[in-house]
Short mmCIF file of C-alpha atoms and ligand atoms in Angstrom, two decimals:
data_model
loop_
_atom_site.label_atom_id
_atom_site.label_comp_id
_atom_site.label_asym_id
_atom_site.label_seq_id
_atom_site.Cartn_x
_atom_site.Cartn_y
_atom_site.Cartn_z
CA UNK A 88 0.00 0.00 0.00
CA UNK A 89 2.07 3.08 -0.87
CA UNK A 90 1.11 6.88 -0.01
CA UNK A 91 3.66 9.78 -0.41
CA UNK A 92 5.14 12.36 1.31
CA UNK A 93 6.71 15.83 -0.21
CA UNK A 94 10.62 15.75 -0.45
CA UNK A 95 9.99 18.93 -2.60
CA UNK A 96 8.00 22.06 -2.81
CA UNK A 97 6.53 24.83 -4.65
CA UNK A 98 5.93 28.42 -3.61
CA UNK A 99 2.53 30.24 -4.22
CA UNK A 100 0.56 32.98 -3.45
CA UNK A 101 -2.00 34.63 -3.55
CA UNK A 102 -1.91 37.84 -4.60
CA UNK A 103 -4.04 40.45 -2.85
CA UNK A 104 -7.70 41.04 -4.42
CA UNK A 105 -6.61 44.39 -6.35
CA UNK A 106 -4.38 42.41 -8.41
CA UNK A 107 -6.34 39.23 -8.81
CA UNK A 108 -9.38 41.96 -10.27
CA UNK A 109 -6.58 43.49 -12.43
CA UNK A 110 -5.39 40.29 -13.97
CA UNK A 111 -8.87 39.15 -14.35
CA UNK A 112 -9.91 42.64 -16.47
CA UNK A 113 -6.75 42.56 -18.10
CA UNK A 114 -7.36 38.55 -19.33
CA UNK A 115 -10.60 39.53 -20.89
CA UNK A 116 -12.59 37.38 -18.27
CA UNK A 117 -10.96 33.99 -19.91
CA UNK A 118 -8.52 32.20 -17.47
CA UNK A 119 -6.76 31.12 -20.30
CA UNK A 120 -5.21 34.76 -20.50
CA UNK A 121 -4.29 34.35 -16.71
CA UNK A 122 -0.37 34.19 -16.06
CA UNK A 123 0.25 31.65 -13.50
CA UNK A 124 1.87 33.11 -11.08
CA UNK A 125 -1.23 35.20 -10.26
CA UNK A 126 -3.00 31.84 -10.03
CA UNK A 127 -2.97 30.36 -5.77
CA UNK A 128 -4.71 27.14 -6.42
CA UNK A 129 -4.82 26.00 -9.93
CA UNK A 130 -7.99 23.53 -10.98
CA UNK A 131 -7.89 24.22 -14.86
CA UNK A 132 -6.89 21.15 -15.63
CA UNK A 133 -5.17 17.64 -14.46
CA UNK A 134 -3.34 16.99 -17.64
CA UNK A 135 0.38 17.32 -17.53
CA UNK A 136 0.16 19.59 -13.80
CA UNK A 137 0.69 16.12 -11.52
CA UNK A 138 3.59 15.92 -9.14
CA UNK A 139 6.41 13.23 -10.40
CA UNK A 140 7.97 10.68 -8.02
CA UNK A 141 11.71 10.40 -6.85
CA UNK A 142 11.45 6.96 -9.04
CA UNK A 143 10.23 9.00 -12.11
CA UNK A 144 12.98 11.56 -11.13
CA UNK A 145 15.55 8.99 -11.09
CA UNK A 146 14.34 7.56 -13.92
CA UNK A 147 14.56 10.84 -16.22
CA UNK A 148 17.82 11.24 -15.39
CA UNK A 149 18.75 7.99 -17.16
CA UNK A 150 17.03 8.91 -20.07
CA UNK A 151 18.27 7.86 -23.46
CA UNK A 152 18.41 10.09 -25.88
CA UNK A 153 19.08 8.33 -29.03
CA UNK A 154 17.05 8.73 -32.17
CA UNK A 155 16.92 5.53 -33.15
CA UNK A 156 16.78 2.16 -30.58
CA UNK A 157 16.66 4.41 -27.57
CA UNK A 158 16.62 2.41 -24.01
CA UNK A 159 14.08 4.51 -22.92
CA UNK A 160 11.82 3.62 -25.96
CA UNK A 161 12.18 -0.28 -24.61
CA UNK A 162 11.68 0.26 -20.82
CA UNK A 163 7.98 2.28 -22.03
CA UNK A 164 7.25 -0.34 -24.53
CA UNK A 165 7.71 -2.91 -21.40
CA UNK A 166 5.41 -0.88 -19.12
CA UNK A 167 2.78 -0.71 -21.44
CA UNK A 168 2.88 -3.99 -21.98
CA UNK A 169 3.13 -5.24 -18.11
CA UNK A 170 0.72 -2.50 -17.21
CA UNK A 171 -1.77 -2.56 -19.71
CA UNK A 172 -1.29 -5.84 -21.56
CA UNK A 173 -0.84 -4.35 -25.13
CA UNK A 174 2.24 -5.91 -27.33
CA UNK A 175 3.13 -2.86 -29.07
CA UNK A 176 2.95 1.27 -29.26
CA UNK A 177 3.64 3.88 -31.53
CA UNK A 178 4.73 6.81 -28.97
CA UNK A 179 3.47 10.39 -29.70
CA UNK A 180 4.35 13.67 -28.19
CA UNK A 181 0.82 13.55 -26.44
CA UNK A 182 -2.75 12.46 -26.12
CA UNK A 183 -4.25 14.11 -29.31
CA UNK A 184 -0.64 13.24 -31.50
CA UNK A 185 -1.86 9.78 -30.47
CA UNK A 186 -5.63 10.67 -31.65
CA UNK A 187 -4.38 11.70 -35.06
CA UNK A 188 -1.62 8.67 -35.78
CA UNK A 189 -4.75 6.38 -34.71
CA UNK A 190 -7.98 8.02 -36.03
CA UNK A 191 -5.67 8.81 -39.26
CA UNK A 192 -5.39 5.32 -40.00
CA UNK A 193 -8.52 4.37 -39.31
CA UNK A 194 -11.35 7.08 -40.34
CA UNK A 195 -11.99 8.28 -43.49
CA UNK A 196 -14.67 10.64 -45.08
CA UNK A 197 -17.88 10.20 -44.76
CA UNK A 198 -17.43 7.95 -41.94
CA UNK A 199 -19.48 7.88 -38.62
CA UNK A 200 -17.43 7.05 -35.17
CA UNK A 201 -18.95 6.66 -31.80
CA UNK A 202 -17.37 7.50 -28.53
CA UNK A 203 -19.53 7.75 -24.94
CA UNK A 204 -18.61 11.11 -25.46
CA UNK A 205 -15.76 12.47 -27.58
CA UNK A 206 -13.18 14.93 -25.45
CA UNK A 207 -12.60 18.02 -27.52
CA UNK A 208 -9.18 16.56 -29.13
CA UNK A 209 -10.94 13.64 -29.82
CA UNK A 210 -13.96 15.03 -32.07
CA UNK A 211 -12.11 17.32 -33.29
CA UNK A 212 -9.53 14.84 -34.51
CA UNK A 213 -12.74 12.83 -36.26
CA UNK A 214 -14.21 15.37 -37.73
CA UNK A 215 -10.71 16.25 -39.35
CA UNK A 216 -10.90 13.30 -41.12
CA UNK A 217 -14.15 13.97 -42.61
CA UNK A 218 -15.81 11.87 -40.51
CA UNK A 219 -19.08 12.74 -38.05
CA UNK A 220 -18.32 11.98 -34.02
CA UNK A 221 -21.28 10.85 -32.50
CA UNK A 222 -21.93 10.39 -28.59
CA UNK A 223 -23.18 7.69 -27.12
CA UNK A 224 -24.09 8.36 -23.75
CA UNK A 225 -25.62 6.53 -20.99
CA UNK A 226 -28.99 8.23 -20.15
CA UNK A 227 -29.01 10.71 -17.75
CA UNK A 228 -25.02 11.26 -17.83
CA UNK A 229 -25.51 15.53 -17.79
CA UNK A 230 -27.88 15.27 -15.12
CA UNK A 231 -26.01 16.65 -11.99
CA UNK A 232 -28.67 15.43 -9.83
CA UNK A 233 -28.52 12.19 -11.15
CA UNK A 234 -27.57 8.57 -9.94
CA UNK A 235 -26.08 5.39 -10.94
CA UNK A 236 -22.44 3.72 -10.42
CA UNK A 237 -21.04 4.16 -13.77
CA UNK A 238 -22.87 7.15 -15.20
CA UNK A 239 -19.91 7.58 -18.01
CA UNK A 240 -21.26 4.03 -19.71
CA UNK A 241 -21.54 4.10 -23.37
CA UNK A 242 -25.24 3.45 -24.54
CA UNK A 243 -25.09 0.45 -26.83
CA UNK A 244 -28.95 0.70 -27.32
CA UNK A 245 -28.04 4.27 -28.90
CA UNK A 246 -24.94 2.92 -30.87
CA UNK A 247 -27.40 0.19 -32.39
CA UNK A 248 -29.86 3.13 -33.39
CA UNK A 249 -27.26 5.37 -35.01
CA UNK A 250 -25.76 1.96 -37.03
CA UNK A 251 -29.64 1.09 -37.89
CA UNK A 252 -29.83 5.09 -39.44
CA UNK A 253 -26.69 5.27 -41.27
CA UNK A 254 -25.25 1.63 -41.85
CA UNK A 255 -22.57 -0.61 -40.01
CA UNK A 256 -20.51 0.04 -42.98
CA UNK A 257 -20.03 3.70 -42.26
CA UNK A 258 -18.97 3.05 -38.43
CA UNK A 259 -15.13 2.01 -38.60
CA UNK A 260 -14.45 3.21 -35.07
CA UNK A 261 -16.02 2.39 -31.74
CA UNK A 262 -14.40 4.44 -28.75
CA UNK A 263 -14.83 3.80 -25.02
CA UNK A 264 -13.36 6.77 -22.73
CA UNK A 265 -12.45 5.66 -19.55
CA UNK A 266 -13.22 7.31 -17.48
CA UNK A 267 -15.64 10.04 -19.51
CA UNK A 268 -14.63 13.30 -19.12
CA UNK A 269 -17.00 15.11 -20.87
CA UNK A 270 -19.73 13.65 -18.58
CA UNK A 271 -18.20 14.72 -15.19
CA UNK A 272 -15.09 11.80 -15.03
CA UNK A 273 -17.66 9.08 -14.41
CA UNK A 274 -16.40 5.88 -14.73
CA UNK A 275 -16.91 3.14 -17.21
CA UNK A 276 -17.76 -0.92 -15.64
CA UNK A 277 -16.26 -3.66 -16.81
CA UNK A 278 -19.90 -4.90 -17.74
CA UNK A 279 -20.51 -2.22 -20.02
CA UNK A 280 -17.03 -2.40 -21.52
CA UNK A 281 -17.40 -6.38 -22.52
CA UNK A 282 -21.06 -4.87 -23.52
CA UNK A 283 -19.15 -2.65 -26.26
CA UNK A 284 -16.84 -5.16 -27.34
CA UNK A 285 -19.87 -7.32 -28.67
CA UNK A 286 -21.44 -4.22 -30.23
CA UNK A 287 -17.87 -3.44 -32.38
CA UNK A 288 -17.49 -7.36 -33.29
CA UNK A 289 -21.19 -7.33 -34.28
CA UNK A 290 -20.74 -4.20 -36.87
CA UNK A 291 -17.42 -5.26 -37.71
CA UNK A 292 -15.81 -2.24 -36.05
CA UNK A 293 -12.14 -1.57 -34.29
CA UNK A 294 -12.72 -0.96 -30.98
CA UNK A 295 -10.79 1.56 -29.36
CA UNK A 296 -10.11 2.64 -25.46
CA UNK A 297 -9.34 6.06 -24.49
CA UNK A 298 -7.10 4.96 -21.66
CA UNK A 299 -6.12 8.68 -20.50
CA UNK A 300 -7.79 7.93 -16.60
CA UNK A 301 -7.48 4.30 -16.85
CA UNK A 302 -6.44 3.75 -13.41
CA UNK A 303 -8.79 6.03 -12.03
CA UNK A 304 -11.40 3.94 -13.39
CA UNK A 305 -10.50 0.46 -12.13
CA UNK A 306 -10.31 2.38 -8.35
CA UNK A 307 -14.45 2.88 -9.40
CA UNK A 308 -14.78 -0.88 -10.46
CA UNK A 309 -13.29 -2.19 -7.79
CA UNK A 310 -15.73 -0.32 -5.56
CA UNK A 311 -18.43 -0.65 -7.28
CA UNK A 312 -18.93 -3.90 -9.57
CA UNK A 313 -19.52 -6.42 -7.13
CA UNK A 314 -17.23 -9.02 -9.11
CA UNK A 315 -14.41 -7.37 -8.72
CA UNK A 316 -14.63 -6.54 -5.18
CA UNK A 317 -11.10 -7.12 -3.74
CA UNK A 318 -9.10 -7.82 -6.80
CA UNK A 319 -6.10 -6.11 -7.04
CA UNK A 320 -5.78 -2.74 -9.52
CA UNK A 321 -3.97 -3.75 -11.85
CA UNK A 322 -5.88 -6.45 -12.62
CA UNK A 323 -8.66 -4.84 -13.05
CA UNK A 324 -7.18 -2.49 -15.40
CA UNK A 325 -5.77 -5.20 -17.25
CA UNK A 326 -8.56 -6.96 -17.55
CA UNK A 327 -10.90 -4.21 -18.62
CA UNK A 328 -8.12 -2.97 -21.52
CA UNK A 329 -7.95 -6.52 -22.80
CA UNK A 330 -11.75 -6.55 -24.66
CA UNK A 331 -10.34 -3.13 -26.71
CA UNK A 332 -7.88 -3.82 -30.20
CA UNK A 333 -6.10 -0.30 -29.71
CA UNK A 334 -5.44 2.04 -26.77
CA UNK A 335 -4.79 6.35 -27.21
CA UNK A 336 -3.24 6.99 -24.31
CA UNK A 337 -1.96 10.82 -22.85
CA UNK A 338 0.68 10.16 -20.38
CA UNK A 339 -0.47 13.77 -18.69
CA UNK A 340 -2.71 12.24 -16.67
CA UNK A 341 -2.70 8.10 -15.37
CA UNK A 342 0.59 8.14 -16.82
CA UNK A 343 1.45 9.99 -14.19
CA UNK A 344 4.09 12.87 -16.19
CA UNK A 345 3.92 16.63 -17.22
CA UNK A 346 4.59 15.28 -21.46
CA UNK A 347 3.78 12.20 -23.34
CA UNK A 348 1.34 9.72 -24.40
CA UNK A 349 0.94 6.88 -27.06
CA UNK A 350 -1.27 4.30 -29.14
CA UNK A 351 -1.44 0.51 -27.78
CA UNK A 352 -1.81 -1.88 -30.77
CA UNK A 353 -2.26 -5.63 -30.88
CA UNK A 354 -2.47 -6.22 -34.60
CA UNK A 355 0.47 -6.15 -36.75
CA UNK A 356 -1.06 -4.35 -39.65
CA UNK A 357 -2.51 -1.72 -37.77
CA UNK A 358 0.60 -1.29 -36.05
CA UNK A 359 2.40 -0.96 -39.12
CA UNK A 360 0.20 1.90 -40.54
CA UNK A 361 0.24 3.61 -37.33
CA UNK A 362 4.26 3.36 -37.20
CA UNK A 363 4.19 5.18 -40.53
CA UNK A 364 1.86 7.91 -39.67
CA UNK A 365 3.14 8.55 -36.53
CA UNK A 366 6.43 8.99 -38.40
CA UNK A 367 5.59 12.15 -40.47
CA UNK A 368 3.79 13.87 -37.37
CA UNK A 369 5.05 12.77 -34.14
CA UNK A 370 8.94 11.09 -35.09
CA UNK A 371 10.82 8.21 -35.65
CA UNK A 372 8.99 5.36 -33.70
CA UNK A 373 11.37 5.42 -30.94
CA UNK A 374 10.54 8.49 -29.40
CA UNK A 375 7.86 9.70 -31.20
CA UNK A 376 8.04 13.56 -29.77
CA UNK A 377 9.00 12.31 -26.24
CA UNK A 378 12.31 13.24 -25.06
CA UNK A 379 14.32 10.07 -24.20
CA UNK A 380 14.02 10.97 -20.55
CA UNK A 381 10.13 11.47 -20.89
CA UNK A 382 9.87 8.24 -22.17
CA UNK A 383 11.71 6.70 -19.10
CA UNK A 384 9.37 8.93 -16.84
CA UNK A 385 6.20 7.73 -18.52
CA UNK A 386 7.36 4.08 -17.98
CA UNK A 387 7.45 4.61 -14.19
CA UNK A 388 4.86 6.50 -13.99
CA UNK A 389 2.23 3.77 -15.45
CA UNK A 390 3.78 1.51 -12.99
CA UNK A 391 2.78 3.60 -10.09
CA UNK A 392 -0.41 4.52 -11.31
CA UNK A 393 -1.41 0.64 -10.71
CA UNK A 394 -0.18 0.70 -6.98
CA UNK A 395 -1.91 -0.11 -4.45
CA UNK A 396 -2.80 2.69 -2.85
CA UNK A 397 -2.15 5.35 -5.34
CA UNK A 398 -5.50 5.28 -7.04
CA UNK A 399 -7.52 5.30 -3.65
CA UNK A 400 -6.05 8.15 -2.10
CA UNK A 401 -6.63 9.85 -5.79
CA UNK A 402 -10.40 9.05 -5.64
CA UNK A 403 -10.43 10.20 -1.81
CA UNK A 404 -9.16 13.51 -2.47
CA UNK A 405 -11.09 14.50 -5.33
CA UNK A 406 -13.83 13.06 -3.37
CA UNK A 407 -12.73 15.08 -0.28
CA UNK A 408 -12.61 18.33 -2.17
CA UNK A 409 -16.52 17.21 -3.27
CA UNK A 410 -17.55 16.57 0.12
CA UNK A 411 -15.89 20.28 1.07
CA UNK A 412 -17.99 22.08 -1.41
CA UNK A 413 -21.40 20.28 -0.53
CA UNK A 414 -21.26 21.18 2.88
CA UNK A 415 -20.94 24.74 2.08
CA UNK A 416 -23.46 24.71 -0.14
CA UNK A 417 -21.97 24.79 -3.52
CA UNK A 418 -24.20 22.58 -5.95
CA UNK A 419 -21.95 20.46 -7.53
CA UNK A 420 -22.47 17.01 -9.62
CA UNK A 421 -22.73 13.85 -7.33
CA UNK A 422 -21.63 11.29 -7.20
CA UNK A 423 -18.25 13.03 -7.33
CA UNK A 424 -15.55 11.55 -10.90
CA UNK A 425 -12.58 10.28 -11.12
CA UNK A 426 -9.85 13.28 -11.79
CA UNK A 427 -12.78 16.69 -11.06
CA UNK A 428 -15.61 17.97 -9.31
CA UNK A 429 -17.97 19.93 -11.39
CA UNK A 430 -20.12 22.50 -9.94
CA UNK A 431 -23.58 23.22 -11.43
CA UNK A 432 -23.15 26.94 -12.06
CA UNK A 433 -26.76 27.18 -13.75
CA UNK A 434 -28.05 26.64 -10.10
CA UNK A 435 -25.73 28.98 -8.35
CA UNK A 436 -26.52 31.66 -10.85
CA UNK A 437 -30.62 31.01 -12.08
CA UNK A 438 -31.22 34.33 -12.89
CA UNK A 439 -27.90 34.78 -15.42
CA UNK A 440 -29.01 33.44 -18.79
CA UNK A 441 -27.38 30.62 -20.82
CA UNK A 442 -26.32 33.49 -23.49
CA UNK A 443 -24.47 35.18 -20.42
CA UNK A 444 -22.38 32.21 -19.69
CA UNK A 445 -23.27 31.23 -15.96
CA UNK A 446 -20.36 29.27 -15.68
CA UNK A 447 -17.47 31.39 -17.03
CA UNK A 448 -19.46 34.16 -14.79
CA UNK A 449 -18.51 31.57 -11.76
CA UNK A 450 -15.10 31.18 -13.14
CA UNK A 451 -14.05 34.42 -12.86
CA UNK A 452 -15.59 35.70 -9.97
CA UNK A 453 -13.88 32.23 -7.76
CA UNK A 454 -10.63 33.55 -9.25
CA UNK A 455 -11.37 37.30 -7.97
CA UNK A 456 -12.66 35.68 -4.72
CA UNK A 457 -9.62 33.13 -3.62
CA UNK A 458 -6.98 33.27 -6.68
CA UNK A 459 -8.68 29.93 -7.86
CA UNK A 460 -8.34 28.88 -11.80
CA UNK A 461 -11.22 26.44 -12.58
CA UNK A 462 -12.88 25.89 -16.41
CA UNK A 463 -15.94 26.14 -18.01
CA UNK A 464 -17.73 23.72 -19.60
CA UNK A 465 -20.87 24.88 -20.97
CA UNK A 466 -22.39 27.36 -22.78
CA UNK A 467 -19.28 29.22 -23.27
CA UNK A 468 -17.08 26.11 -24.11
CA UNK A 469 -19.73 24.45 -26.23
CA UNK A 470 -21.84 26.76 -28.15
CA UNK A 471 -25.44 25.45 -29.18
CA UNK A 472 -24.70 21.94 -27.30
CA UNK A 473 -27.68 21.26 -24.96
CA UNK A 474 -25.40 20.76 -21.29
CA UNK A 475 -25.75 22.26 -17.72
CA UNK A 476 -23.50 24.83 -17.30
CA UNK A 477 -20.80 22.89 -15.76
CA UNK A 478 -17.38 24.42 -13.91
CA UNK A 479 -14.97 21.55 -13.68
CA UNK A 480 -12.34 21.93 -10.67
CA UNK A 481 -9.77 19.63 -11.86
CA UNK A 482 -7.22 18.11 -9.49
CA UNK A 483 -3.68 17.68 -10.10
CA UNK A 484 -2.82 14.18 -9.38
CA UNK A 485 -0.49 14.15 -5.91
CA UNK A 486 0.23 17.83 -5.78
CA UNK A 487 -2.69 19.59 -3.65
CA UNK A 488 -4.20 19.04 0.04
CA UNK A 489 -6.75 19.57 2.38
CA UNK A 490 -6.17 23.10 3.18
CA UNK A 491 -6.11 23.89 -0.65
CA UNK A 492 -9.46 22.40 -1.13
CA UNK A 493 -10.68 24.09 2.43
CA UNK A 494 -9.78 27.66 0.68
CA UNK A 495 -11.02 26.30 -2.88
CA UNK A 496 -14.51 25.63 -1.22
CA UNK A 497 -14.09 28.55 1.22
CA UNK A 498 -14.03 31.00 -1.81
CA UNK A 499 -16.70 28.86 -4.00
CA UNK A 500 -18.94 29.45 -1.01
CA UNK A 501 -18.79 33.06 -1.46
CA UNK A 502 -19.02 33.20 -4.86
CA UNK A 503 -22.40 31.10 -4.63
CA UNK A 504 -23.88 33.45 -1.37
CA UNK A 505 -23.49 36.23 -3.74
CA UNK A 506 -26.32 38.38 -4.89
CA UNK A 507 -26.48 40.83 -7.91
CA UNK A 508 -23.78 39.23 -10.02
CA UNK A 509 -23.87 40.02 -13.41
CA UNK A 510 -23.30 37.49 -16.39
CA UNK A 511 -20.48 38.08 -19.24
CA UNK A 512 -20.41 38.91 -22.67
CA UNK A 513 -18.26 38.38 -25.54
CA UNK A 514 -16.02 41.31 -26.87
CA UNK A 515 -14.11 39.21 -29.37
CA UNK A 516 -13.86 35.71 -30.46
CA UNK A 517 -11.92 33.38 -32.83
CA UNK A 518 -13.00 32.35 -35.98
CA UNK A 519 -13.22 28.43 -35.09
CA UNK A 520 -16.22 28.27 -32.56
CA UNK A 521 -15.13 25.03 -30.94
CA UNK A 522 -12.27 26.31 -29.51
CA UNK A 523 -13.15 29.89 -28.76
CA UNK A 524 -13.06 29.13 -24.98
CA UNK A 525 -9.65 28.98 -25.46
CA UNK A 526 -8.74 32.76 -26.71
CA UNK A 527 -11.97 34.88 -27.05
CA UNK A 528 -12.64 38.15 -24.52
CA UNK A 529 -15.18 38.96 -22.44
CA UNK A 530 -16.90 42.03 -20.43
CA UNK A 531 -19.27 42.43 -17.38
CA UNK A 532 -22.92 42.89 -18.91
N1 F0G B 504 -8.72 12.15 -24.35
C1 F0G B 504 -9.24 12.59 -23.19
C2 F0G B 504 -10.36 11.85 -22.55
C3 F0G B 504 -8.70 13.75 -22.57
O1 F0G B 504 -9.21 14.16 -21.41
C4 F0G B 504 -7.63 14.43 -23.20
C5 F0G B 504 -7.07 15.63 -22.59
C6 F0G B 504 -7.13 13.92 -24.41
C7 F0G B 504 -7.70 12.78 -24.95
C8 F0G B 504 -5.99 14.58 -25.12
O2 F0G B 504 -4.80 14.38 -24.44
O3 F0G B 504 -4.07 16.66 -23.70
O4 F0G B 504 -2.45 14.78 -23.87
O5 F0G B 504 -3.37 15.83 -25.91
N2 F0G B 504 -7.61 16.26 -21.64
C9 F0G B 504 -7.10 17.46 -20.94
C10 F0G B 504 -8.16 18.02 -20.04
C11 F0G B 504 -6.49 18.49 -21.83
O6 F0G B 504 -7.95 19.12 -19.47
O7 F0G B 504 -9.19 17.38 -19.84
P1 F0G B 504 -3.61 15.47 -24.48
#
């Protein structure tokens, strides 16, 4: 059972409220603009912002940087395969490199590919290739008042309508995302996984595993589908891989490193193409856009993200920082995910319209109330999409503590006891509307 304790630290702080409602006004109300240093407790995101072991440290020292045949290369190739029982990779520089040496070789236009839901990357990545993403979700999975164990489930009674409307021949692709991030980090059983791999054999599709919070994931199953009550982690994650043909993996976030990621192939052929592609945009298939000592990182870091141990005190402190908010008051979605909590800014703010963007509204004014960097995900983030407004706090894997998440939910309390705020509007905005979350400006109403 391992836990951890700090042999290094960081200095922050929090910079007094006149210049947290400068750098607010001077980011154009998007956090994006923010410059970290005027950021106390950072929540934007848990990709690539985790805390590295001594082992990893150790381990990137020892990288090798070759081009070709690196040592490093071997010693990931090995984890993967211990870890997550795949044969062979093609590394990329990180999760969406991976997305486009897979979905490259495998989607063309006019295709249809269905996910539980598609990450941003991930759609966009499909749609690149001509193709239509279409989400699969189990019912209910945007209700934050909802229940169930394993609210991130793909629908295979949807997946069966979509391949009834359009064809099986048109549906190359079949992705699980473990756990689903676009639908609050709920996890994914092992039930509905098996379900999935019957759905792709009957159509004649490649199944594919977003493996990104893989980990995470088997922590859920373990406490939650009664057959696998007291088996070890990584045998549950093993075992729950094993029913996909291809993994995309981002090492920034169960691979436990600030770079990296990869695809997981079993088949030869597939492997082949993938090798090739991944050659003209991510490198020579021994490093792939890693660094040597990134690679040797990585390879630790998948290791450790199967220890005992590791995974529960993950789940308890995201879980912690859930239970914090709750008791002040802040509505958030329950039960809490994997790597977030996500607070239902529509409720703390009923009377700002969806056009005046509730939840970047709540953004900004936690960052003017306790230096606190969250993101939205709703009507700002996904224009037109029918979602709750959604703020995900997302938590750094082993970097953050209790008295963080006491002045995280300390400040969100504020923010939702306060009367009279106004929503936001946009001053300028790129010319791509799925990403404008990213760059546009906003004002006060
Ligand atoms: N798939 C999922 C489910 C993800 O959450 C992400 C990234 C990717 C693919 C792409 O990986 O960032 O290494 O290129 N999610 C981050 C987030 C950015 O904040 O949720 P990447």
């Amino acid at each position: 059972m391992v836990a951890y304790r700090s042999s290094m630290v960081e200095r922050t702080e929090l910079p007094s409220r006149g210049r947290r409602e400068r750098a607010i006004e001077d980011a154009g109300y998007n956090v994006f603009n923010l410059a970290s240093r005027d950021v106390y407790v950072d929540l934007l995101t848990d990709s690539g912002t985790g805390t590295m072991s001594t082992d990893q440290w150790a381990a990137l020292l020892g990288g090798d940087e070759s081009y070709a045949g690196s040592e490093s290369f071997e010693q990931l190739e090995e984890s993967v395969r211990d870890v997550m029982g795949f044969p062979r990779i093609v590394p990329a520089h990180q999760g969406r490199g991976a997305e486009n040496v897979l979905y490259g070789s495998l989607v063309s236009e006019g295709d249809v590919v269905l996910n539980n839901t598609h990450f941003d990357t991930t759609r966009a990545h499909v749609a690149n290739q001509g193709a239509e993403p279409v989400d699969c979700p189990a019912p209910g999975a945007f209700d934050p008042d909802g229940e169930g164990d394993f609210r991130g489930n793909f629908s295979v009674d949807r997946g069966y309508e979509v391949v009834d409307r359009v064809g099986a021949d048109r549906v190359p692709v079949v992705i699980l995302t473990i756990t689903n991030n676009s639908a609050a980090g709920q996890p994914v059983s092992v039930e509905n996984t098996r379900r999935v791999r019957e759905f792709a054999d009957r159509i004649g599709a490649t199944f594919v595993i977003d493996a990104c919070r893989f980990a995470e994931n088997a922590g859920f199953v373990r406490a939650r589908e009664g057959e696998f009550e007291g088996d070890p982690i990584a045998d549950i994650a093993r075992e729950q891989l094993s029913y996909a043909d291809a993994l995309v993996m981002s090492g920034k976030k169960d691979g436990l490193s600030n770079a990296g990621g990869f695809v997981a192939l079993r088949e030869e052929d597939l492997h082949e193409q993938c090798r090739q592609r991944g050659i003209l945009y991510e490198g020579f298939p021994t490093y792939g856009g890693m660094a040597g000592r990134d690679m040797a990182a990585l390879a630790v870091g998948l290791r450790e993200a199967v220890e005992e141990g590791y995974v529960e005190g993950r789940l308890e402190r995201v879980r912690t920082l859930g239970n914090l908010l709750a008791e002040r008051g802040v509505p958030i979605y329950t039960p809490t995910g994997g790597h977030a909590v996500y607070v239902d800014a529509g409720e703390v703010f009923p009377d700002i319209p969806p056009e005046a963007f509730p939840g970047q509204t709540f953004v900004c004014e936690l960052y003017r109330e306790g230096g606190v960097r969250g993101v939205e995900l709703g009507s700002f983030a996904f224009p037109g999409a029918d979602r709750p407004d959604l703020v995900r706090l997302a938590v750094p894997r082993r970097s953050y503590h209790r008295e963080h998440f006491e002045h995280v939910a300390d400040a969100a309390a504020a923010v939702t006891n306060r009367e009279n705020v106004r929503g936001l509007e946009i001053v300028s905005e790129p010319s791509t509307p799925e990403l404008r979350h990213f760059t546009a400006e906003l004002r006060p109403r």
